mmCIF file of C-alpha atoms in Angstrom:
data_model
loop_
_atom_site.group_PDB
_atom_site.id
_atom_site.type_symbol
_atom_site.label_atom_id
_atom_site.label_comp_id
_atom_site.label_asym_id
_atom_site.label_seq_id
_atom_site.Cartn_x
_atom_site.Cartn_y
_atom_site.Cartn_z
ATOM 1 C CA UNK H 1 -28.156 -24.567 -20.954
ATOM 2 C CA UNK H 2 -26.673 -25.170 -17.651
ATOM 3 C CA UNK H 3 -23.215 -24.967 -18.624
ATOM 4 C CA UNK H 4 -24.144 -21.888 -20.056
ATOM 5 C CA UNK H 5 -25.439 -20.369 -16.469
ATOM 6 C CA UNK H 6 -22.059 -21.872 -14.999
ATOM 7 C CA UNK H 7 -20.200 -19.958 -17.535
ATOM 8 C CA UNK H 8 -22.286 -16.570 -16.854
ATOM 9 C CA UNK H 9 -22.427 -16.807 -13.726
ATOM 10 C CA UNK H 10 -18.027 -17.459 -13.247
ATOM 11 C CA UNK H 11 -18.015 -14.864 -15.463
ATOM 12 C CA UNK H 12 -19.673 -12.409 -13.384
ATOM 13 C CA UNK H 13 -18.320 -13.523 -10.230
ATOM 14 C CA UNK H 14 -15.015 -13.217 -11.562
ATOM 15 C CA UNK H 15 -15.886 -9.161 -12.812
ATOM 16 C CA UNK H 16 -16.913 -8.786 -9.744
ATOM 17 C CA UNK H 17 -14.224 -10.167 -7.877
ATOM 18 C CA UNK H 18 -11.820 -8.277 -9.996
ATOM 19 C CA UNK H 19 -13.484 -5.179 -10.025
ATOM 20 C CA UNK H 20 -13.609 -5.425 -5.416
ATOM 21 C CA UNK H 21 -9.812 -5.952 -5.700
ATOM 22 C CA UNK H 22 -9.356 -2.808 -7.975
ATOM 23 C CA UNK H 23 -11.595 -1.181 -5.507
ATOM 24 C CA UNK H 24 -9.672 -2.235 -2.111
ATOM 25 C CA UNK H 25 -6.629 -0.772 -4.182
ATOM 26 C CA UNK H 26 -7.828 2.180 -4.870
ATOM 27 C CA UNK H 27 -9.306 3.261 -1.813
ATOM 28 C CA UNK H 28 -7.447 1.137 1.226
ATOM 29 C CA UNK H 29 -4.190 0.432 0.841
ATOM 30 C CA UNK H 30 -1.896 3.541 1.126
ATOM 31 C CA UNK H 31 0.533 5.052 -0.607
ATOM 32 C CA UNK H 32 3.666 2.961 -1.539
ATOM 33 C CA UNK H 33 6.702 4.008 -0.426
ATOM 34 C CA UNK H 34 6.179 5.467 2.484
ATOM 35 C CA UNK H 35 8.473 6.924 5.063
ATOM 36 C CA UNK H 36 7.784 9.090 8.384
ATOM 37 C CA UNK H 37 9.764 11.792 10.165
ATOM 38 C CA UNK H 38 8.305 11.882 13.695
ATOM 39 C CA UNK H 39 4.215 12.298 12.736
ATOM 40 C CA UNK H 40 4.981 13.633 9.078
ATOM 41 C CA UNK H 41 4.456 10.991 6.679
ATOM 42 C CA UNK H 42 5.033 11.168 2.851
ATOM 43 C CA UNK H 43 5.547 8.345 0.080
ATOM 44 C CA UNK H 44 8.884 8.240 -2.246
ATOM 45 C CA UNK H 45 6.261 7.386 -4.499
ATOM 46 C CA UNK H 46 4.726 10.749 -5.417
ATOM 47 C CA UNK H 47 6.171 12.288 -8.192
ATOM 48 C CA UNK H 48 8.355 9.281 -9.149
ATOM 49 C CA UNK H 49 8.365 8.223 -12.528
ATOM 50 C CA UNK H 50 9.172 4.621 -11.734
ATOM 51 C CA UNK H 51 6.837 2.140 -10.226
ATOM 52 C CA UNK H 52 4.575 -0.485 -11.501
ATOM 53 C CA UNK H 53 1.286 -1.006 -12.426
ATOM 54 C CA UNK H 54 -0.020 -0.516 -8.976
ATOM 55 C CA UNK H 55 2.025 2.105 -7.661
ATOM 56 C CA UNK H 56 0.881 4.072 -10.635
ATOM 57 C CA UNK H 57 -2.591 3.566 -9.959
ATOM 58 C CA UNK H 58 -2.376 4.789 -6.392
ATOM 59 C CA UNK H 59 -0.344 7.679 -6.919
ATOM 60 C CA UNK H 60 -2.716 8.534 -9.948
ATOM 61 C CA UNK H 61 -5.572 8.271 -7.193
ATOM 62 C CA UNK H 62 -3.840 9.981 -4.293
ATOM 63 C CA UNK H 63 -1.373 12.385 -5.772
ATOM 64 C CA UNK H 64 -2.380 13.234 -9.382
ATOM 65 C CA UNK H 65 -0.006 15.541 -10.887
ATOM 66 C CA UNK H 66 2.509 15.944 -7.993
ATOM 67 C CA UNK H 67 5.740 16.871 -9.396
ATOM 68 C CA UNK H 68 9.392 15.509 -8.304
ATOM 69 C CA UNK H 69 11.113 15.308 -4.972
ATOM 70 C CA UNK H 70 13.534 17.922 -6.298
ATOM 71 C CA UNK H 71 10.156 20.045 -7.028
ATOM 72 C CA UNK H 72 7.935 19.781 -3.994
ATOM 73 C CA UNK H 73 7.903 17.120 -1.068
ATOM 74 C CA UNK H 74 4.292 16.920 0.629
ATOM 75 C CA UNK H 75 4.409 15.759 4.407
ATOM 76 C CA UNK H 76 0.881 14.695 5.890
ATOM 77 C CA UNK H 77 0.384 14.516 9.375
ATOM 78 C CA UNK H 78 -2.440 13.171 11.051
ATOM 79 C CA UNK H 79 -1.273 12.502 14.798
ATOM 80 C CA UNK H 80 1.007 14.941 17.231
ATOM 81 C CA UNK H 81 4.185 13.942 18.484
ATOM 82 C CA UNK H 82 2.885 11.391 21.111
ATOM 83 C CA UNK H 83 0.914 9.441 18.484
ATOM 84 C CA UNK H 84 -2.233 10.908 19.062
ATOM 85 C CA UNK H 85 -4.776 11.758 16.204
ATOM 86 C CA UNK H 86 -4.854 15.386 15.823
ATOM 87 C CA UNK H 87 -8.581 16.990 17.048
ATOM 88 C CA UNK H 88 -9.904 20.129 17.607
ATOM 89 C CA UNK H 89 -11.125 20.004 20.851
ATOM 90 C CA UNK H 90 -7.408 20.404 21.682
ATOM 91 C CA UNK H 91 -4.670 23.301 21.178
ATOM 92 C CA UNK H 92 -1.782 22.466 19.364
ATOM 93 C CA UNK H 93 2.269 24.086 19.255
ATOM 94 C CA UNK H 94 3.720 23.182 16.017
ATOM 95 C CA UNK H 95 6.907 23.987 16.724
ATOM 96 C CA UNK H 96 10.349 24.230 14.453
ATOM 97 C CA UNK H 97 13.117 25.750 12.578
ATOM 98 C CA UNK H 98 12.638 26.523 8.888
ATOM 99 C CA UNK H 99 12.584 23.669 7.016
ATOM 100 C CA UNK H 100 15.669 22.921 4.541
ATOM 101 C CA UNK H 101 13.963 24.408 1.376
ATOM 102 C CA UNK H 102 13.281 27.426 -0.548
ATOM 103 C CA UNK H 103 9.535 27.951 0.334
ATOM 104 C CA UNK H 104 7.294 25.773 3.014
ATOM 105 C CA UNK H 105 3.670 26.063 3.870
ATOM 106 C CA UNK H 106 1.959 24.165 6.943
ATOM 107 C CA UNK H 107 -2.573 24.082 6.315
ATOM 108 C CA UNK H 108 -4.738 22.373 8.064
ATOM 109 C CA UNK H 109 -7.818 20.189 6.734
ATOM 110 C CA UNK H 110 -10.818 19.199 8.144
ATOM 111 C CA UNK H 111 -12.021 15.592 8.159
ATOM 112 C CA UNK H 112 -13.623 15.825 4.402
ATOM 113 C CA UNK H 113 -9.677 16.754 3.325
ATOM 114 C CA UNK H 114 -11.201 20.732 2.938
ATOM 115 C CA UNK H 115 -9.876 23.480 4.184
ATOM 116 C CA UNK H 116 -11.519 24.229 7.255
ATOM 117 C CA UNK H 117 -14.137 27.606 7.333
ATOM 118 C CA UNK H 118 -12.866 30.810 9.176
ATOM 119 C CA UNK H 119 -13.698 34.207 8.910
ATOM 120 C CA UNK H 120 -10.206 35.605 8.611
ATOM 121 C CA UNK H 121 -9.090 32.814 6.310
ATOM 122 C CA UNK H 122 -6.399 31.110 8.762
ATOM 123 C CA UNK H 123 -5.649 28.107 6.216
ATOM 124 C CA UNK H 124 -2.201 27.986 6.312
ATOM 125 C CA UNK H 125 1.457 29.358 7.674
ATOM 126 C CA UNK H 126 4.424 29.673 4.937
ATOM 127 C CA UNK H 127 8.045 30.733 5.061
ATOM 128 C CA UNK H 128 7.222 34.609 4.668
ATOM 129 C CA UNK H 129 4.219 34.844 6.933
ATOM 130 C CA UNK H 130 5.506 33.149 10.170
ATOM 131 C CA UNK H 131 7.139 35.152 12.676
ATOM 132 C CA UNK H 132 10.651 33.991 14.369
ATOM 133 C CA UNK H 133 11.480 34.363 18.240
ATOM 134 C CA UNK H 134 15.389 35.792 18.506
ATOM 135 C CA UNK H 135 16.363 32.088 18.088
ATOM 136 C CA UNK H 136 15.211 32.062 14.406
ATOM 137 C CA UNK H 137 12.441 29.130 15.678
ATOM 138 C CA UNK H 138 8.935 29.788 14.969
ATOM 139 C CA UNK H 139 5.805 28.482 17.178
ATOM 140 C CA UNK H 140 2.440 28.165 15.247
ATOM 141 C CA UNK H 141 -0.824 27.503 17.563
ATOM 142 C CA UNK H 142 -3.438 25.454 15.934
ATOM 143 C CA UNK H 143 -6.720 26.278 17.292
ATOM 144 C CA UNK H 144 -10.158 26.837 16.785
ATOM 145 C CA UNK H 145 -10.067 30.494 18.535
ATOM 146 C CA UNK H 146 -7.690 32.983 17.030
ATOM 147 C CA UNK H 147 -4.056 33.084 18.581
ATOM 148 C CA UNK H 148 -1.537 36.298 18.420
ATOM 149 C CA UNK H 149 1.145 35.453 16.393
ATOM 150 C CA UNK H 150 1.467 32.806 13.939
ATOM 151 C CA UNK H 151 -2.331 30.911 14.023
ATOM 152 C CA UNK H 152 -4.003 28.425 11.726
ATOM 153 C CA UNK H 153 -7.785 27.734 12.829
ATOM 154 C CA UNK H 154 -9.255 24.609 13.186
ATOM 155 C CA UNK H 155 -12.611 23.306 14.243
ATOM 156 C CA UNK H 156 -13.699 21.238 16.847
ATOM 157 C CA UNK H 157 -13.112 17.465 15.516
ATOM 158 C CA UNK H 158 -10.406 15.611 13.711
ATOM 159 C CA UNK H 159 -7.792 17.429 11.130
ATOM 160 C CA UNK H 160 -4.787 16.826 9.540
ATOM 161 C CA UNK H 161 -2.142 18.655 8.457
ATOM 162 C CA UNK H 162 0.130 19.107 5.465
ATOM 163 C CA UNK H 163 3.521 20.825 5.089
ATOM 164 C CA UNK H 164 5.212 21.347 2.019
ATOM 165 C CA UNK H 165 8.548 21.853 0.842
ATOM 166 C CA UNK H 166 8.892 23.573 -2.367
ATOM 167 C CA UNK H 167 12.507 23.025 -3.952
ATOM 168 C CA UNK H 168 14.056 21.211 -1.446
ATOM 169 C CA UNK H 169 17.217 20.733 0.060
ATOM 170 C CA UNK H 170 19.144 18.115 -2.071
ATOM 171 C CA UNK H 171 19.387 16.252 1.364
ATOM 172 C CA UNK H 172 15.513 16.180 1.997
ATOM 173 C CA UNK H 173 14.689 15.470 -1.498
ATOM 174 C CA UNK H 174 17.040 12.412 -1.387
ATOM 175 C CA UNK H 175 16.116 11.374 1.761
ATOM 176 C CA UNK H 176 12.797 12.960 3.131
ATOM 177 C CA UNK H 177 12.414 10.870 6.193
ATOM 178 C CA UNK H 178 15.430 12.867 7.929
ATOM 179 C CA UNK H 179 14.343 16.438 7.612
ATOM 180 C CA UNK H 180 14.347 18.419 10.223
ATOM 181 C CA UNK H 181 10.553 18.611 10.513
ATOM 182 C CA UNK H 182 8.953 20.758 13.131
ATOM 183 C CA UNK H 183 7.354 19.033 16.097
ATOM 184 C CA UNK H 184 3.584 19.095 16.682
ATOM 185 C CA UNK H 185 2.634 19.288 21.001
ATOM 186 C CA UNK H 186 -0.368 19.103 22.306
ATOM 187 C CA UNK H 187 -1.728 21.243 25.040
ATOM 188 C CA UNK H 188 -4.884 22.172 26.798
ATOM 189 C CA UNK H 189 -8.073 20.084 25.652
ATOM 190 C CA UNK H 190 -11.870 20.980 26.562
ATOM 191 C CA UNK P 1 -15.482 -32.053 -0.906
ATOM 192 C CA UNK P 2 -16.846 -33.700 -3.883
ATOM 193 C CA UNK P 3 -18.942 -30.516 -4.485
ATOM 194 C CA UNK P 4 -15.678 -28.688 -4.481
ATOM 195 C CA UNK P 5 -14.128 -30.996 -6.879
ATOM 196 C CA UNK P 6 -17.001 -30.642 -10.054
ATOM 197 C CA UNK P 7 -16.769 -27.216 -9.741
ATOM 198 C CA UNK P 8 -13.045 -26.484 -9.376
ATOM 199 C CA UNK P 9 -13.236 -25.662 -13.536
ATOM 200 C CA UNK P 10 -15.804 -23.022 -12.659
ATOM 201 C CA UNK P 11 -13.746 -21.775 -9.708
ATOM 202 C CA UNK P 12 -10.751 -21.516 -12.060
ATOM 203 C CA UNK P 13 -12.578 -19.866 -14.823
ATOM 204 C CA UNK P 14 -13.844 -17.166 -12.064
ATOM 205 C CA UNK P 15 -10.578 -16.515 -10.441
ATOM 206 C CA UNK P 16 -9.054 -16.305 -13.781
ATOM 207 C CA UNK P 17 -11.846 -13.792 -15.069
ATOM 208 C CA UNK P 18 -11.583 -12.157 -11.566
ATOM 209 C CA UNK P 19 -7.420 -11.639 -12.569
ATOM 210 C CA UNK P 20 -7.756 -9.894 -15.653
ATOM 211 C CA UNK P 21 -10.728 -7.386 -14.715
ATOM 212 C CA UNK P 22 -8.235 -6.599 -12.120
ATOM 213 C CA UNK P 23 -5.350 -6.199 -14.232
ATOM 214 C CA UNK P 24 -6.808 -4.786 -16.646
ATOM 215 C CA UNK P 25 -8.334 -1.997 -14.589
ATOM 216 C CA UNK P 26 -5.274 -1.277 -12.616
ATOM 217 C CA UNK P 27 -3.992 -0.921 -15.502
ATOM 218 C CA UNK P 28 -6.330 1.562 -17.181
ATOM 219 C CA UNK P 29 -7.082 3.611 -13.788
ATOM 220 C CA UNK P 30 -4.966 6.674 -14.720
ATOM 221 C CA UNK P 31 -5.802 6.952 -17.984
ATOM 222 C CA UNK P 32 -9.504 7.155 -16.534
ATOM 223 C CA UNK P 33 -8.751 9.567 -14.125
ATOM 224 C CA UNK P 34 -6.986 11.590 -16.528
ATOM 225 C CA UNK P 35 -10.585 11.677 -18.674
ATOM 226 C CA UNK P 36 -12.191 12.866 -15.732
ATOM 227 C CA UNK P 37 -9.744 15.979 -15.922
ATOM 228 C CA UNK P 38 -10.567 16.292 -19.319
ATOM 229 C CA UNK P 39 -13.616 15.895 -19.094
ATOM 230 C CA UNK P 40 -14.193 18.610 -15.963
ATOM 231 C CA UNK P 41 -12.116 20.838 -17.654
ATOM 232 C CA UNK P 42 -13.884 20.827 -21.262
ATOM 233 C CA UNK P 43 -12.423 23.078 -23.337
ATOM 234 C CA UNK P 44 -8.865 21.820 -25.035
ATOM 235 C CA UNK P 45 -6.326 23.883 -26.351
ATOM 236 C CA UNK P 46 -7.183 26.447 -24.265
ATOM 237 C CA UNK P 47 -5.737 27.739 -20.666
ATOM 238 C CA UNK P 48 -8.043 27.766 -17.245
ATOM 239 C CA UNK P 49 -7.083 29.780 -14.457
ATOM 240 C CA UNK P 50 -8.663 28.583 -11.377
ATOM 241 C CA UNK P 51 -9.398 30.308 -8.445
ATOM 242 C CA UNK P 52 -7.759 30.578 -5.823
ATOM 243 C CA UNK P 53 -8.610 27.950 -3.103
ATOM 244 C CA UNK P 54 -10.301 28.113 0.097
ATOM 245 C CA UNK P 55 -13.157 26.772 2.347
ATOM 246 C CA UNK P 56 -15.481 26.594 -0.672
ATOM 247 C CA UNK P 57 -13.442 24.799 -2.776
ATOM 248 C CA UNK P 58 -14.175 21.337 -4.088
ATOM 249 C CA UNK P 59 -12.108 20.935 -7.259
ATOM 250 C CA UNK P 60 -9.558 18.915 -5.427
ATOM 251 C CA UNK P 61 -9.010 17.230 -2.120
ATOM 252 C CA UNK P 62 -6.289 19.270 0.117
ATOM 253 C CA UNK P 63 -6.070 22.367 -1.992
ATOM 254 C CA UNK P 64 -2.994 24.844 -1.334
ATOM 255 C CA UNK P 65 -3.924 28.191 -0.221
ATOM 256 C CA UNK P 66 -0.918 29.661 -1.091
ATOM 257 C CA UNK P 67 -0.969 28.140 -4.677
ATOM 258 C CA UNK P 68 -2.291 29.322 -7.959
ATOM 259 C CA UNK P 69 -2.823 26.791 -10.773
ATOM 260 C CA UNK P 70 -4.032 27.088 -14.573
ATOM 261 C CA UNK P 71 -4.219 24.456 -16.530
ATOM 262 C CA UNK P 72 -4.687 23.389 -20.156
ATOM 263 C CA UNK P 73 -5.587 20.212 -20.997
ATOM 264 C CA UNK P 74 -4.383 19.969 -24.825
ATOM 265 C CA UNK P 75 -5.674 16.969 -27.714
ATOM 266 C CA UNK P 76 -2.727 17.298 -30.409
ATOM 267 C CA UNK P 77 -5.022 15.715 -32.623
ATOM 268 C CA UNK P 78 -5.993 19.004 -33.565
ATOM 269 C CA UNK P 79 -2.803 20.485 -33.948
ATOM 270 C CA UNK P 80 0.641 21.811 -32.539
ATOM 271 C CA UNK P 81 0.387 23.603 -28.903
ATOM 272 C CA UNK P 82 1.861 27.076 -28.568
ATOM 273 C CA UNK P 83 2.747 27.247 -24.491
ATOM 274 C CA UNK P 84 3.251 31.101 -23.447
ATOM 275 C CA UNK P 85 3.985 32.401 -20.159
ATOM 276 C CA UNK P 86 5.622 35.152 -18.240
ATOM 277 C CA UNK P 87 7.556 33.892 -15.274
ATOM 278 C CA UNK P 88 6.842 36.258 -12.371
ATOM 279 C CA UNK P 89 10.625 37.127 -10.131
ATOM 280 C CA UNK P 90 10.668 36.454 -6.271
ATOM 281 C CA UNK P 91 8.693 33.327 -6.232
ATOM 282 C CA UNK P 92 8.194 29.754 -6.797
ATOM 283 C CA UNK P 93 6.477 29.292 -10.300
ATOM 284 C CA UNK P 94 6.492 25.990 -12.740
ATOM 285 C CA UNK P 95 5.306 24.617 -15.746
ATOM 286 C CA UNK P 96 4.670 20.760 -16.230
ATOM 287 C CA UNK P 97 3.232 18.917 -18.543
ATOM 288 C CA UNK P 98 1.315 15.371 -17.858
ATOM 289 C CA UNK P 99 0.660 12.711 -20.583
ATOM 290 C CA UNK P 100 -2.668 10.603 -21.136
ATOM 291 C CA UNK P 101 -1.357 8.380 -18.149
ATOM 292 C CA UNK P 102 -0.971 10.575 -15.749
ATOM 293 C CA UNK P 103 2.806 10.519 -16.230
ATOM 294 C CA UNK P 104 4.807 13.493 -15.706
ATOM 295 C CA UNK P 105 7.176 13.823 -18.317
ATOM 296 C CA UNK P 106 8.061 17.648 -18.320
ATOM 297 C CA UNK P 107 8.766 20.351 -14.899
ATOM 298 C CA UNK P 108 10.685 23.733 -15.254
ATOM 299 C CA UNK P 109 10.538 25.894 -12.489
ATOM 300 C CA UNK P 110 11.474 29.927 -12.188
ATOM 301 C CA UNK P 111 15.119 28.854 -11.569
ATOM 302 C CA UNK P 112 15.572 27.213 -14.313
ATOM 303 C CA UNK P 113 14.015 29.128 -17.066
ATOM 304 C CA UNK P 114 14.434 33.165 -18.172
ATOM 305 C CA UNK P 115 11.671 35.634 -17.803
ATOM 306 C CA UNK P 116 9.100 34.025 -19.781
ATOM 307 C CA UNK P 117 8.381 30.330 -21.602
ATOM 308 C CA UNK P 118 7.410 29.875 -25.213
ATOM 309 C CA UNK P 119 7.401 26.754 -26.670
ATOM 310 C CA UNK P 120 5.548 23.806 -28.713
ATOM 311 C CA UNK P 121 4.008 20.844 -27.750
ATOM 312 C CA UNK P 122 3.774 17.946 -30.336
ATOM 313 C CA UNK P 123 2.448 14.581 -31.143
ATOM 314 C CA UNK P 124 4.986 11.658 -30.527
ATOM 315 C CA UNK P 125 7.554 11.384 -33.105
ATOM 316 C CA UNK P 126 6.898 14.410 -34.909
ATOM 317 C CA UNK P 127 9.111 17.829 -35.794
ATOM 318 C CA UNK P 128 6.957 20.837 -35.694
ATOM 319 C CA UNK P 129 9.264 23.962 -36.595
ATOM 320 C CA UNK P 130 8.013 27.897 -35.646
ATOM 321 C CA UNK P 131 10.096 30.422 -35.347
ATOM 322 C CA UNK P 132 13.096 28.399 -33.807
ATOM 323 C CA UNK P 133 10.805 27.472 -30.785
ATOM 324 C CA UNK P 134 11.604 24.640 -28.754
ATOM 325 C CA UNK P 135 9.427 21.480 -29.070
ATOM 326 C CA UNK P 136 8.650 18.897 -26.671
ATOM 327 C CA UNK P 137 7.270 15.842 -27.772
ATOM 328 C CA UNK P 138 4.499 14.341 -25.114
ATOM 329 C CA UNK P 139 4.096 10.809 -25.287
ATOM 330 C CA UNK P 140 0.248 10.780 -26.238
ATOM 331 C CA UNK P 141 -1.438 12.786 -28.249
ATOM 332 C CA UNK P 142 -3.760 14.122 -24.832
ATOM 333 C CA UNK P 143 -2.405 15.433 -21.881
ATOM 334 C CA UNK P 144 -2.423 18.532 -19.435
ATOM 335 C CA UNK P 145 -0.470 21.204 -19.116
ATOM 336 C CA UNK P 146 0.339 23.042 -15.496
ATOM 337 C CA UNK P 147 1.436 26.131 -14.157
ATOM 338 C CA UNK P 148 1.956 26.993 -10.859
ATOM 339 C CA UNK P 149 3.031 30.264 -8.434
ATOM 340 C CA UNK P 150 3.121 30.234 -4.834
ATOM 341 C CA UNK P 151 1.626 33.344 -3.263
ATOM 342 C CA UNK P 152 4.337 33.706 -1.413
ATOM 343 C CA UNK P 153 2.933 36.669 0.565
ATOM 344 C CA UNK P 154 -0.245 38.423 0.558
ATOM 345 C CA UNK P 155 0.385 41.732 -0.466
ATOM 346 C CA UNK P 156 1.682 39.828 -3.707
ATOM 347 C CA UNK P 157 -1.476 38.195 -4.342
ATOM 348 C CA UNK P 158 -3.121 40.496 -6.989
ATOM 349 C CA UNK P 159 0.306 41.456 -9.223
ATOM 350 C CA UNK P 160 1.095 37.593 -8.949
ATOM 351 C CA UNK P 161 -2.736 36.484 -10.330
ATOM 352 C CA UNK P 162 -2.152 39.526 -13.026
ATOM 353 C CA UNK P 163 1.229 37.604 -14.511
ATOM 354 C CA UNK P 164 -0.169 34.387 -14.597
ATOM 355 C CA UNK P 165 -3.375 35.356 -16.570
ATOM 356 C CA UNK P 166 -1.246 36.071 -19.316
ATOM 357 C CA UNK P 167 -0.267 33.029 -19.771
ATOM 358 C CA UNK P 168 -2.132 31.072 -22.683
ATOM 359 C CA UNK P 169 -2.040 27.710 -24.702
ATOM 360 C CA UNK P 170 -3.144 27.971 -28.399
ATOM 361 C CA UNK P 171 -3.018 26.050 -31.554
ATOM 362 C CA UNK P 172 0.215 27.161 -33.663
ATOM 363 C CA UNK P 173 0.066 25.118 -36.154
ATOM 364 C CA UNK P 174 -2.497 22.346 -37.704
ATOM 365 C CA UNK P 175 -2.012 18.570 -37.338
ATOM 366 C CA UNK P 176 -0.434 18.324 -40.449
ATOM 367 C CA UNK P 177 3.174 19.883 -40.147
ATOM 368 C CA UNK P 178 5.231 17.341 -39.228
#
């Protein structure tokens, strides 16, 4: 009877312990393959049809049904150019040339990964909506009060951003961490 | 120390349990988060257009604002998948299909493809013929199928969520044919 226990209680120890490693997978360690262009950050694991067990797992997790680098690359930026997180007690300049693709979007998500509440709907700026100075570079404000030009609200608190590339470059698809990615300053802070 | 040494056969049998639950489940995580697709979604065989995403949304983390999807999540248990769809001009659109797993093993974009896509979707190592149609084989017999157009800008918006209402997924044929 006592070996029994032993037995029942390895045995659940060991689920357990299994399962908590599955678990610290799944929702700590990042995305494989990852590589960063100033304070964009993407993994040469989304969309890839290679990879193990693991990488599977993750990507199944964290990027279900992302397509190919030649498709779409997804940058995720969380910090500005000096390394600090991204908040929005703070105005931002995200500032650039067009990215090397045929379509790009930059949006902005709250904390809960959501797209963050506005009345005019300010999610995002893409390829056709932003407007060029005479040097063919655009400037984007991120703030939480509306900005003339190109705007994308945020709230007070942290937020991230994502900018995609849709049919990229054959450059930036090979070799995303050397795009030329626009840069993200910040300015005034309450 | 000695305590340690009468139970080291326990502490094997643990760690050993303990390394194939985790195996195991690493294993089997995409296939489970592919069921919860299915399962959200219902209906098989059959397309879902979903709305477009903002604030409110809560399908999926770090929706696209700019993006429409539909979706059909297919079981060709039931039979051969007929894939329609006009492909609107002037913007990014795709189709791609995902097996049981998670695993992509299909993507054609606007670029690559004429004015509209028709084609069959069939169980592994079968040869379904209609009407000269193209057939792609997925690699399990479950899977999803995924369009998706950029609005590129907003005074596009309604014409582009016209076109891709007309697209539809449909049983062509019963399991049978082979």
């Amino acid at each position: 009877m006592r070996i029994l226990l032993k037995i029942l209680l390895a045995t659940v120890a060991g689920v357990l312990l299994g399962l908590g490693g599955t678990w610290v997978v799944g929702t700590q360690l990042g995305l494989p393959g990852a590589v960063s262009d100033g304070p964009w950050h993407t993994s040469l694991a989304i969309g890839s049809s290679t990879g193990g067990a693991y990488t599977r797992a993750i990507v199944a997790l964290h990027g279900l049904f992302a397509l190919k680098r030649s498709e779409t690359v997804y940058y995720n930026a969380t910090t500005d150019d000096a390394g600090d997180a991204l908040n929005g007690n703070c105005r931002y300049r995200v500032i650039g040339h067009d990215p090397d693709s045929r379509w790009w979007s930059i949006t902005a998500y709250g904390p809960d990964d959501y797209l963050i509440p506005n009345p005019t709907r300010h999610y995002a700026v893409s390829k056709d909506s932003v407007r060029h100075d005479d040097n063919g570079r655009f400037t984007i404000t991120l703030s939480p009060s509306p900005a003339p030009r190109n705007w994308i609200a945020t709230s007070k608190g942290p937020f991230s951003l994502t900018l995609r590339l849709y049919n990229p470059n054959q450059s930036v698809a090979a070799d995303p961490a050397h795009a030329r990615l626009p840069k993200i300053k910040k300015g005034r802070c309450q | 120390m000695r305590r340690l040494a009468d139970n080291w056969l326990w502490l094997v049998l643990a760690l050993s349990i303990a390394g194939i639950t985790h195996i195991v489940t690493i294993n089997v995580l995409p296939q489970r988060v592919m069921q919860r697709v299915f399962t959200h979604l219902g209906d098989t065989n059959s397309i879902h257009h979903g709305q477009r995403p903002d604030a409110h949304t809560r399908t999926v983390v770090r929706p696209s604002p700019n993006m429409l999807y539909s979706i059909c999540a297919y079981d060709l248990a039931a039979g051969v998948l007929r894939v329609t769809a006009p492909v609107p001009s002037g913007t990014y659109w795709s189709v791609s299909a995902f097996d049981a797993r998670s695993n992509n093993y299909v993507v054609e974009n606007d670029r690559q493809v004429g004015k509209r896509v028709d084609f069959l979707v069939a169980a592994p190592n079968t040869h379904p013929a209609l009407q000269g149609l193209p057939v792609v084989n997925s690699p399990t017999l479950r899977g999803v199928i995924l369009f998706r157009t950029v609005i590129n800008t907003e005074a596009r918006f309604t014409q582009l969520d016209q076109i891709r209402h007309v697209a539809q997924c449909t049983l062509a044929l019963p399991a049978a044919s082979r």
